[in-house]
PDB file of C-alpha atoms in Angstrom:
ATOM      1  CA  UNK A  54      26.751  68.659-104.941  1.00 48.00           C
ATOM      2  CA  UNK A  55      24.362  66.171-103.768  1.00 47.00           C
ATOM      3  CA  UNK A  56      26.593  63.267-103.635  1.00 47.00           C
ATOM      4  CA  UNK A  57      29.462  65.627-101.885  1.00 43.00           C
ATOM      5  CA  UNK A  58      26.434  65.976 -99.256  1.00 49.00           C
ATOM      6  CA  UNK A  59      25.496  62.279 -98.747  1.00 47.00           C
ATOM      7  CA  UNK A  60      28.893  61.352 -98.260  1.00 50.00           C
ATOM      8  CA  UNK A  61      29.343  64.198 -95.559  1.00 44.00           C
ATOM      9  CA  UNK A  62      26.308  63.187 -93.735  1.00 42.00           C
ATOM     10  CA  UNK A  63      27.204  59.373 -93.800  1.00 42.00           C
ATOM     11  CA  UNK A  64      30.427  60.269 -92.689  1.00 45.00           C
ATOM     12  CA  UNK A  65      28.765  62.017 -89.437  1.00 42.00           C
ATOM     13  CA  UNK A  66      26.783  59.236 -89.428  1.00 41.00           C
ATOM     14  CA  UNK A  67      29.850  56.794 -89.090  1.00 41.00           C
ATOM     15  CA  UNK A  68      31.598  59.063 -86.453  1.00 40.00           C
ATOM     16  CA  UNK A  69      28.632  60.010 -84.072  1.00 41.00           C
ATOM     17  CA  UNK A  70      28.052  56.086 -84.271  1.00 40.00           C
ATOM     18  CA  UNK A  71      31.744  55.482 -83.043  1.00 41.00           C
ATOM     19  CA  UNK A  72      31.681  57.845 -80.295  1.00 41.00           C
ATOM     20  CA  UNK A  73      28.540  56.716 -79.200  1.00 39.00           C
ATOM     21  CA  UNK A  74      30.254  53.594 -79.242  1.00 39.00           C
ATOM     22  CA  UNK A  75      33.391  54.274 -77.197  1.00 41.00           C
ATOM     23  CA  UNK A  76      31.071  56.051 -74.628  1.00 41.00           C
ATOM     24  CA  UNK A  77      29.510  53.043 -74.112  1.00 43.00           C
ATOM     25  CA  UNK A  78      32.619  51.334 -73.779  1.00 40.00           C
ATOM     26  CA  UNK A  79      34.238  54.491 -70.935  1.00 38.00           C
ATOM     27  CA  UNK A  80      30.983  54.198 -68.931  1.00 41.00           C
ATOM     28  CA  UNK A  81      31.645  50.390 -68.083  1.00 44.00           C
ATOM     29  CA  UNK A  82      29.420  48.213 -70.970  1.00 44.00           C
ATOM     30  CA  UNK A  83      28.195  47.571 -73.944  1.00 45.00           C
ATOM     31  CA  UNK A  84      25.111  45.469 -74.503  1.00 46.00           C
ATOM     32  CA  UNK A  85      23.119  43.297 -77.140  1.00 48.00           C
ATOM     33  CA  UNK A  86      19.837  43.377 -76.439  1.00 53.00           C
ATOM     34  CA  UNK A  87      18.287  42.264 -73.002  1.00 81.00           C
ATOM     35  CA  UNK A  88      17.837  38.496 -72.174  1.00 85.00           C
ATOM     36  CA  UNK A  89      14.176  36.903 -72.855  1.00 87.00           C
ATOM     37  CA  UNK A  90      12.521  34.276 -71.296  1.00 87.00           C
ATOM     38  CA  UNK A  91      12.963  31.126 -73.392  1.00 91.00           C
ATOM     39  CA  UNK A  92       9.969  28.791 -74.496  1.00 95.00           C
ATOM     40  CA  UNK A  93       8.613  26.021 -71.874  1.00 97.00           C
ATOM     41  CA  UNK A  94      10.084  22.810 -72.362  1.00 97.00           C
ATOM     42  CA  UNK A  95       9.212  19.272 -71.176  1.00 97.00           C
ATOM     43  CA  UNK A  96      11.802  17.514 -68.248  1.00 97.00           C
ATOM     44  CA  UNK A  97      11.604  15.552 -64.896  1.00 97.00           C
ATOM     45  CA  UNK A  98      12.348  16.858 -61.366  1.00 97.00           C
ATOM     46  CA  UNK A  99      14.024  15.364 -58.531  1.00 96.00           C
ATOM     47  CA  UNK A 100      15.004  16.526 -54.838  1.00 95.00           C
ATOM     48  CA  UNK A 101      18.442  15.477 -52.999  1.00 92.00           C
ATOM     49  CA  UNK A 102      19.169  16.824 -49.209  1.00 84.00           C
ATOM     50  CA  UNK A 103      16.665  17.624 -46.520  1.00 79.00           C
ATOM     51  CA  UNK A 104      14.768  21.158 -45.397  1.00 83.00           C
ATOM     52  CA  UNK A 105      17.770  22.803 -44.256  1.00 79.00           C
ATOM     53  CA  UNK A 106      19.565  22.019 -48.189  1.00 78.00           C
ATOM     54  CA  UNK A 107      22.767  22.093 -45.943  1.00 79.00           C
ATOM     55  CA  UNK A 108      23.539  19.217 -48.467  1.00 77.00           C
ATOM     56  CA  UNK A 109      23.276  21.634 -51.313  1.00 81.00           C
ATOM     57  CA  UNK A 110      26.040  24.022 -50.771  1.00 83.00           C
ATOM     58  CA  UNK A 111      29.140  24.019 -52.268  1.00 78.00           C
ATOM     59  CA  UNK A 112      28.559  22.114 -55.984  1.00 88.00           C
ATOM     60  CA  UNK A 113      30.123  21.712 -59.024  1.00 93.00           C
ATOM     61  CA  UNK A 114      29.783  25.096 -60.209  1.00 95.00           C
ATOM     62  CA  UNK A 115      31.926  26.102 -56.970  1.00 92.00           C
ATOM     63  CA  UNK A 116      29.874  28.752 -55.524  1.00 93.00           C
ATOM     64  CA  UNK A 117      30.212  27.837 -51.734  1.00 90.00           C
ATOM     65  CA  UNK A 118      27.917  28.586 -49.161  1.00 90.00           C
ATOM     66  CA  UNK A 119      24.523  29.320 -51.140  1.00 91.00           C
ATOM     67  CA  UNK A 120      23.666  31.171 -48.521  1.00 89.00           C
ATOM     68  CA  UNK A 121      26.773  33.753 -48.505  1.00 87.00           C
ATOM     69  CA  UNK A 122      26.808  33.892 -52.260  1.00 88.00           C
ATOM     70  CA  UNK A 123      23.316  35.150 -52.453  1.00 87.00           C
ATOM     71  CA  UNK A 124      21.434  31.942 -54.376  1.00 91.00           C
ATOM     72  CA  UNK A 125      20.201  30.761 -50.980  1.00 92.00           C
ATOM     73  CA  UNK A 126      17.800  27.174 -51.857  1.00 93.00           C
ATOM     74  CA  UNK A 127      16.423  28.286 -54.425  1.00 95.00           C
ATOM     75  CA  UNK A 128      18.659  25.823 -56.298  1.00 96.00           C
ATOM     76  CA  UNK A 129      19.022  23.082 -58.263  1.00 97.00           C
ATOM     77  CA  UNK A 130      21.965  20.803 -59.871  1.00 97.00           C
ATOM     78  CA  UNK A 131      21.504  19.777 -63.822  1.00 98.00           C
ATOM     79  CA  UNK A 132      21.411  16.955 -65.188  1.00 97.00           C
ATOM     80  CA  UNK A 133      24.604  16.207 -67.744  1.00 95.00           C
ATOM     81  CA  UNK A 134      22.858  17.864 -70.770  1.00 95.00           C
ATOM     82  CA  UNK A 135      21.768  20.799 -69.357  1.00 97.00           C
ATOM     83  CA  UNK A 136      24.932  21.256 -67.502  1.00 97.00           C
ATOM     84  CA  UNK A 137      27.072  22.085 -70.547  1.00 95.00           C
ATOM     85  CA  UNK A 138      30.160  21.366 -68.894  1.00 93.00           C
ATOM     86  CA  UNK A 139      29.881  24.077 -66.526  1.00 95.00           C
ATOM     87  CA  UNK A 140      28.601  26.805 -69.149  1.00 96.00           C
ATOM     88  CA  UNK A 141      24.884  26.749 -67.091  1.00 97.00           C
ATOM     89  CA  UNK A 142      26.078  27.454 -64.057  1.00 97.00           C
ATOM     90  CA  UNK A 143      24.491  30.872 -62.980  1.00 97.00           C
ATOM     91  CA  UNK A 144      21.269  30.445 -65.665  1.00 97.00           C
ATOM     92  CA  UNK A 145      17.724  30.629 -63.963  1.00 97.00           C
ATOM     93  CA  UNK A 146      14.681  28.506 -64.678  1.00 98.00           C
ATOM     94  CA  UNK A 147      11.098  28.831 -64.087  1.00 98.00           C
ATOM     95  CA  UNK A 148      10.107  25.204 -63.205  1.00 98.00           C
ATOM     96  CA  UNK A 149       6.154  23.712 -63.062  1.00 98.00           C
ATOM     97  CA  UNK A 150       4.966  20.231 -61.922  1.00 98.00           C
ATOM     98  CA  UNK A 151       2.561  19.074 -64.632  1.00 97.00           C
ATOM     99  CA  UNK A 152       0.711  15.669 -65.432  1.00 94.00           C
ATOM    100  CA  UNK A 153       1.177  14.437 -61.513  1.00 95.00           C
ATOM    101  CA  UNK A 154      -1.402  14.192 -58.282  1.00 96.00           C
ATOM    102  CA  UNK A 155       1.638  15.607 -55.940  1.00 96.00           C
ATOM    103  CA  UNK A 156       1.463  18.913 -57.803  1.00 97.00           C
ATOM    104  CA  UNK A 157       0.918  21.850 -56.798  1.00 96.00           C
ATOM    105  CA  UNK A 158      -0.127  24.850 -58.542  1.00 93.00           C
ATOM    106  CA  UNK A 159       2.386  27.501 -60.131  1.00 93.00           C
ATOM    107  CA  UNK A 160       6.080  27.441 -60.612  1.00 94.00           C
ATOM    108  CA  UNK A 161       9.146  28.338 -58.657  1.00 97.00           C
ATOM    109  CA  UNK A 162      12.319  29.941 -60.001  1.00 97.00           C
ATOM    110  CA  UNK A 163      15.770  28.549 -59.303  1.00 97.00           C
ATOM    111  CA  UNK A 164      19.360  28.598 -60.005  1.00 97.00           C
ATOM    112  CA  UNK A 165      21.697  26.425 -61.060  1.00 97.00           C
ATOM    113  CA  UNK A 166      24.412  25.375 -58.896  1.00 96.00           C
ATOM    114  CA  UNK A 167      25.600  22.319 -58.760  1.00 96.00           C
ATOM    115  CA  UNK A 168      25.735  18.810 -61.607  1.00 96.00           C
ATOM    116  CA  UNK A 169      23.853  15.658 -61.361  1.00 96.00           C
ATOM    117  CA  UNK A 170      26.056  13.265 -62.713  1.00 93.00           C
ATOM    118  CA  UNK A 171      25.119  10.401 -64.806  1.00 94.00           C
ATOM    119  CA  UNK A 172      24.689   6.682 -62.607  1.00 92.00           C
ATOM    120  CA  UNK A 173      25.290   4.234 -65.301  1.00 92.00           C
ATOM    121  CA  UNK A 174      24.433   1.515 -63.188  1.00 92.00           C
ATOM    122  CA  UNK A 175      20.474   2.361 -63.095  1.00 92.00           C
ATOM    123  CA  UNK A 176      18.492   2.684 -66.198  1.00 92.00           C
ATOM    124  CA  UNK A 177      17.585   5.981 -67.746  1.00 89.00           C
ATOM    125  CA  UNK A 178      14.010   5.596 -66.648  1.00 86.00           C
ATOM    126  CA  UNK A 179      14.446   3.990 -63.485  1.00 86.00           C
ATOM    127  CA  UNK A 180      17.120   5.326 -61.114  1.00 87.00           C
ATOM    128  CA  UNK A 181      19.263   6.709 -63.664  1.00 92.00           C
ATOM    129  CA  UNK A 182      17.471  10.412 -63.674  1.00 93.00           C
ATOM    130  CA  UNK A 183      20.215  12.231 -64.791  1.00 96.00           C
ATOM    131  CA  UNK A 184      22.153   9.891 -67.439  1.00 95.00           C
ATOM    132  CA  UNK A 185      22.557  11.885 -71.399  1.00 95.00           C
ATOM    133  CA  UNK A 186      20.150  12.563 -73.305  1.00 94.00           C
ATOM    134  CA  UNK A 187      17.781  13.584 -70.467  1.00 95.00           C
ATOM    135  CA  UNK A 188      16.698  16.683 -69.439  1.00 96.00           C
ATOM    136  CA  UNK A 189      16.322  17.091 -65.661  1.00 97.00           C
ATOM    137  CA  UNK A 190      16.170  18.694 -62.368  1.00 98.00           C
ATOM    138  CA  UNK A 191      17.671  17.468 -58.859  1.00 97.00           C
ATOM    139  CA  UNK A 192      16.535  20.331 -56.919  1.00 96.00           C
ATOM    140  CA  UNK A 193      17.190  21.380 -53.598  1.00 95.00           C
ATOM    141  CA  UNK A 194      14.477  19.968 -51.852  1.00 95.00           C
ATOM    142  CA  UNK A 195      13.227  23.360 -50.331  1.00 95.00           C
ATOM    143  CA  UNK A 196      12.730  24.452 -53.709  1.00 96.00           C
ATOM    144  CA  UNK A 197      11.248  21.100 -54.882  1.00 97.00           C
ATOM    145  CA  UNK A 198       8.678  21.400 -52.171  1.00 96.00           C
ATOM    146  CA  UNK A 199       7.138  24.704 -53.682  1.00 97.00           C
ATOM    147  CA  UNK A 200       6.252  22.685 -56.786  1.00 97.00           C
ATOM    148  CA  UNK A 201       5.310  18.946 -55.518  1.00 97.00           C
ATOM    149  CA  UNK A 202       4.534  17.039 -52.558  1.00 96.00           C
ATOM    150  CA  UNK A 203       8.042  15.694 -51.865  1.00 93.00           C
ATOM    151  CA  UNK A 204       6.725  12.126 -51.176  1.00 93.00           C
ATOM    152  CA  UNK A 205       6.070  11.566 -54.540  1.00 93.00           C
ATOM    153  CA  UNK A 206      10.080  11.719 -55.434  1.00 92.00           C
ATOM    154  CA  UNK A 207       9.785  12.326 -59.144  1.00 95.00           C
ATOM    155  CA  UNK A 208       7.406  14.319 -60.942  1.00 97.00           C
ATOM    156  CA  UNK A 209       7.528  15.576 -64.704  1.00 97.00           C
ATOM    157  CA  UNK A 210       7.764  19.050 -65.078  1.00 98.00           C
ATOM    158  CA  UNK A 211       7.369  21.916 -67.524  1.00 98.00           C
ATOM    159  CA  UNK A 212      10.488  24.443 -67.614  1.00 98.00           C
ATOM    160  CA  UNK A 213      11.930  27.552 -69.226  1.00 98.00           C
ATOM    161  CA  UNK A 214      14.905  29.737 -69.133  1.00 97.00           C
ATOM    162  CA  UNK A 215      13.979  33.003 -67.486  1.00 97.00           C
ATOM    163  CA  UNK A 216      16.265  36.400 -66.948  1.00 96.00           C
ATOM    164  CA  UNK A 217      18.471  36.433 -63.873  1.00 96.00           C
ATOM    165  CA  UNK A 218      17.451  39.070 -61.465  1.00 93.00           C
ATOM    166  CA  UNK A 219      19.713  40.191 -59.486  1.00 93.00           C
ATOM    167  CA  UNK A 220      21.056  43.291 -57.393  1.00 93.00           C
ATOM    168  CA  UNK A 221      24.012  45.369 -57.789  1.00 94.00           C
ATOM    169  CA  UNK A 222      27.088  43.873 -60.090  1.00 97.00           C
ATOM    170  CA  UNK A 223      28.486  40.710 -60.418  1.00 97.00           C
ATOM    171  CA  UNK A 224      30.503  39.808 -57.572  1.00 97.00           C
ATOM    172  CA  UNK A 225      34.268  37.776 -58.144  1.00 98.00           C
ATOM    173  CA  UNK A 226      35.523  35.644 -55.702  1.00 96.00           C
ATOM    174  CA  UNK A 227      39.462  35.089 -55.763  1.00 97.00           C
ATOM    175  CA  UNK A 228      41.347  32.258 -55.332  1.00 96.00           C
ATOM    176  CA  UNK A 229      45.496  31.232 -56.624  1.00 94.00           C
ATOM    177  CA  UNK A 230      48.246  33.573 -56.002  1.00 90.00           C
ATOM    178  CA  UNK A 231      49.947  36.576 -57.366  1.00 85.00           C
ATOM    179  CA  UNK A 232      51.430  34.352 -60.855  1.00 92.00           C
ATOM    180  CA  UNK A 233      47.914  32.427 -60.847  1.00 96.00           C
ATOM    181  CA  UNK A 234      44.459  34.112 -60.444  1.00 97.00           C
ATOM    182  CA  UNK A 235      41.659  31.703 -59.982  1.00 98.00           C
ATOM    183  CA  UNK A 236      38.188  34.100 -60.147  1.00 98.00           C
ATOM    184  CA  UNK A 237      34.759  32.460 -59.227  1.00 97.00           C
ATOM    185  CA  UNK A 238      32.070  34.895 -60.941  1.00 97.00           C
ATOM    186  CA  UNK A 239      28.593  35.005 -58.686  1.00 96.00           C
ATOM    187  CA  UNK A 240      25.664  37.236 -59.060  1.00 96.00           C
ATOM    188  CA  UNK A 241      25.301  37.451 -62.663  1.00 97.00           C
ATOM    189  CA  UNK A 242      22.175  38.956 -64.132  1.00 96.00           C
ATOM    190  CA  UNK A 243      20.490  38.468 -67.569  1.00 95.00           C
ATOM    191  CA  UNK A 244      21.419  35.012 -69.193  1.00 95.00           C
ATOM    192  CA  UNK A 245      23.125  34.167 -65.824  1.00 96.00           C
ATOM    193  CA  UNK A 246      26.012  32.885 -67.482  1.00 97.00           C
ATOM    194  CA  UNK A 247      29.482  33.249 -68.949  1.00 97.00           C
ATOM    195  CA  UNK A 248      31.405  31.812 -71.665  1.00 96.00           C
ATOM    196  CA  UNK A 249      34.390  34.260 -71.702  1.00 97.00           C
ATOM    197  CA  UNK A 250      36.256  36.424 -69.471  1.00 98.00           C
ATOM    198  CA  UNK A 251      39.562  38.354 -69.521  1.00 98.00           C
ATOM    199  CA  UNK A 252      41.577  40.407 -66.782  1.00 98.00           C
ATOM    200  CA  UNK A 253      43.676  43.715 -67.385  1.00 98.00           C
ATOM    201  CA  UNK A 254      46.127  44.700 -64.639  1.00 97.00           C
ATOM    202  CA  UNK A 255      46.564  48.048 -64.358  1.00 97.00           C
ATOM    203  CA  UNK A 256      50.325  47.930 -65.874  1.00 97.00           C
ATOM    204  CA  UNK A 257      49.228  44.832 -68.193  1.00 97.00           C
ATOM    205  CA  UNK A 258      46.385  44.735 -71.436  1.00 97.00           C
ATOM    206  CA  UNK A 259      43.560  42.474 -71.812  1.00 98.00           C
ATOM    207  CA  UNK A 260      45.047  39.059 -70.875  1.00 98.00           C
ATOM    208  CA  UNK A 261      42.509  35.841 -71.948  1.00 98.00           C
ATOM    209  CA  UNK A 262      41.591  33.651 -69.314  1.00 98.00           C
ATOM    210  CA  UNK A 263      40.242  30.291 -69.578  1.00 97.00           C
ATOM    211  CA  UNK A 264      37.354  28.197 -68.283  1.00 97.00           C
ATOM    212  CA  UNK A 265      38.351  26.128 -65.570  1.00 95.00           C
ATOM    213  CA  UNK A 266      35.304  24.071 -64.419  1.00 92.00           C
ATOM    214  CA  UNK A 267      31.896  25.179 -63.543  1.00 93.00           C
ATOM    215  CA  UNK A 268      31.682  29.540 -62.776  1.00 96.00           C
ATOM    216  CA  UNK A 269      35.713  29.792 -62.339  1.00 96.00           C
ATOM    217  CA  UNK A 270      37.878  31.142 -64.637  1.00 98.00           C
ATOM    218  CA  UNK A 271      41.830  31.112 -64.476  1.00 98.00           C
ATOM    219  CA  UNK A 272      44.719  33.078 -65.578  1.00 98.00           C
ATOM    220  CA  UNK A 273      48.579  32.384 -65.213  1.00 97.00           C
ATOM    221  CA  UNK A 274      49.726  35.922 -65.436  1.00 95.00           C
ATOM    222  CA  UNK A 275      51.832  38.516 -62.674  1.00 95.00           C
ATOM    223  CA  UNK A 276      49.116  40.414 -61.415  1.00 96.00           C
ATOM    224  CA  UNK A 277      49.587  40.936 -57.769  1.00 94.00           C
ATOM    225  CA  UNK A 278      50.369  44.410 -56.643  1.00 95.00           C
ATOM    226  CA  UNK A 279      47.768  45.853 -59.571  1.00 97.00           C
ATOM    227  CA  UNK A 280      44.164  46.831 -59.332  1.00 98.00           C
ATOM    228  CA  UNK A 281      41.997  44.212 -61.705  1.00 98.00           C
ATOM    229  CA  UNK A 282      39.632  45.273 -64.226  1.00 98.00           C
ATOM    230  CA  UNK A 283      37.000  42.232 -66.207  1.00 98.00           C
ATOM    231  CA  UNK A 284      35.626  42.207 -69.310  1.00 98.00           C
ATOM    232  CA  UNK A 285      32.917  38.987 -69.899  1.00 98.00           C
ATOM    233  CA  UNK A 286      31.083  37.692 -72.637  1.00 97.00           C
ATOM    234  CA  UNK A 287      27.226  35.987 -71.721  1.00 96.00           C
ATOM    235  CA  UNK A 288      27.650  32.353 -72.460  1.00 95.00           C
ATOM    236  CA  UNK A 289      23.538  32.699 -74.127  1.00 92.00           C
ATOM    237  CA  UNK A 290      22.946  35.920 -75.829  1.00 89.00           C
ATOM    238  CA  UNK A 291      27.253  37.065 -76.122  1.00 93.00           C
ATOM    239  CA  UNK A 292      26.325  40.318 -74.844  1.00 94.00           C
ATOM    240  CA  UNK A 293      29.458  41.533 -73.189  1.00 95.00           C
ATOM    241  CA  UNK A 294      30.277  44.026 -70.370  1.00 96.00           C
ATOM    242  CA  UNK A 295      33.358  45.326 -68.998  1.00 97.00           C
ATOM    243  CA  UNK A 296      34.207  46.338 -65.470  1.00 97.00           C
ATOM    244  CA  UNK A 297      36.719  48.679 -64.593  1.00 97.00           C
ATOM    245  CA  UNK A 298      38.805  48.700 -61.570  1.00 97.00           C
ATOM    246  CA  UNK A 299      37.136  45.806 -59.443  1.00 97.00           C
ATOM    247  CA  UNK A 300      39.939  44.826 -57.480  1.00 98.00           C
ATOM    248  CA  UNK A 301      42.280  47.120 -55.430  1.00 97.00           C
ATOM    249  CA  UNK A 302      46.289  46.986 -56.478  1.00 97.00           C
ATOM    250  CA  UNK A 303      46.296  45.506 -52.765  1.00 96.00           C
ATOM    251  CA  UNK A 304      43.840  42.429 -53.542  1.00 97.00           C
ATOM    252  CA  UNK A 305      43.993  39.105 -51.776  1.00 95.00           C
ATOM    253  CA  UNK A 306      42.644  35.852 -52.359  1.00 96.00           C
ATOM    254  CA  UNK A 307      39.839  34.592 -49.863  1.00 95.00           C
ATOM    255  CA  UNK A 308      38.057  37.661 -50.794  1.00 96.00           C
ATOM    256  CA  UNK A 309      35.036  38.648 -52.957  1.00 96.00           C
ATOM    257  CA  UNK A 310      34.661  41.918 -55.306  1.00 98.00           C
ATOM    258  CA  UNK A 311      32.405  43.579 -56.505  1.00 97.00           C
ATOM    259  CA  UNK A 312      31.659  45.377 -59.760  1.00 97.00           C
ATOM    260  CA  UNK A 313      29.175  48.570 -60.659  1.00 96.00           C
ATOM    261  CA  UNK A 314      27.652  46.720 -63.867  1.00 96.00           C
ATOM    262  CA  UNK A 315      26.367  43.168 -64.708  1.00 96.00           C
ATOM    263  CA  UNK A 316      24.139  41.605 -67.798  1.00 95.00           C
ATOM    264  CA  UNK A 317      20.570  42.855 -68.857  1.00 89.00           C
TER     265      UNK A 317
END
């Protein structure tokens, strides 16, 4: 009799767990637990552009206009190593001069953008700031500015991955056509990043769409004339969320949607 009653309460167990489950899945989400600030790390720190960081906007991770897409110059571009071919774009750092006389005191938080490629033709130490296997920052010199006198040009600093914070739900820009959806993804909370991401049509399932450089991710599928739901997976801590219905069936490329749920 006792074993008849431990297997009917694991049972319940099993199915309360499952609809609690699939609730969390109708409501828009389901989530691993929240992103955490990371441990401070050593790197260097650079500034490109002037005041206005007009020369800042657009990038590599093909946001645009900083400005419009909400990241403003609080920005900075990675250096090949920390770009991860594209899988950093959207992550957020705390960033602290250190061990300089052009510091100043505290930190500043930005987001990355945009790559600093490698320049083979200076040395690592001298010129070549942004050549494998180092670790650095060219920020947007409004941003570089709240950490270090900008005359002094380069400056080590200390750094550490730090949640997103952001407000409302992650925002997709589209580009392509009706046979070929090209989706920038903006405004992402939590890790700041993605490393998957799949599109349902409303007459079509879950169709996988692949990285195509930097925040964009593509799919070759016949999707005009349907309203667009996304599912993504965090490129940091694979917690993955699932918005329903962010596109109208009458969608057009040029334009930017936005969802009701983003990363913790």
């Amino acid at each position: 009799m006792a074993s008849f009653n431990c297997r009917w309460i694991l049972s319940f167990f099993l199915i309360a767990t499952m609809a609690l489950f699939h609730q969390a899945i109708a409501s828009g989400y389901y989530t691993t637990p929240k992103f955490k600030a990371m441990p401070w790390k050593l790197a260097y720190a650079t500034f490109y552009g002037d005041e206005t960081a007009s020369e800042t906007m657009g990038g590599a991770c093909g946001y645009g206009n900083l400005f419009n897409s909400g990241y403003g110059t609080a920005t900075a571009a990675l250096s090949t190593v920390l770009f991860s071919n594209g899988y950093s774009c959207g992550q957020c750092f705390q960033i602290q001069c250190v061990k300089s006389k052009f510091c100043y005191k505290g930190f500043t938080t930005v987001t990355a953008t945009n790559l600093c490629p490698p320049n083979w033709a200076q040395d690592s130490n001298h010129g070549g700031w942004c050549n494998p296997p180092r670790q650095h920052f060219d920020m947007a010199k409004p941003a570089f500015m709240k950490i270090a006198q900008w005359k002094a040009g380069i400056v080590p600093v200390m750094y550490r991955r730090v949640p997103c914070i952001k407000k409302g739900g992650i925002r997709f820009a589209f580009q392509g056509n009706g046979y070929w959806l090209l989706v920038y993804v903006m405004n992402v909370a939590g890790g700041g990043d993605v490393a998957s991401m799949w599109v349902k049509g409303s007459k079509t399932g879950w169709i996988s769409m692949s990285h195509n450089w930097g925040a964009s991710y593509q799919a070759f599928a016949t999707l005009a004339g349907q309203s667009l739901s996304f599912k993504l997976t965090s490129y940091t801590n694979h917690e993955t969320i699932i918005a329903y219905n962010v596109a109208p069936s009458n969608w057009h490329v040029g334009m930017t949607y936005q969802a009701k749920v983003n990363f913790h």
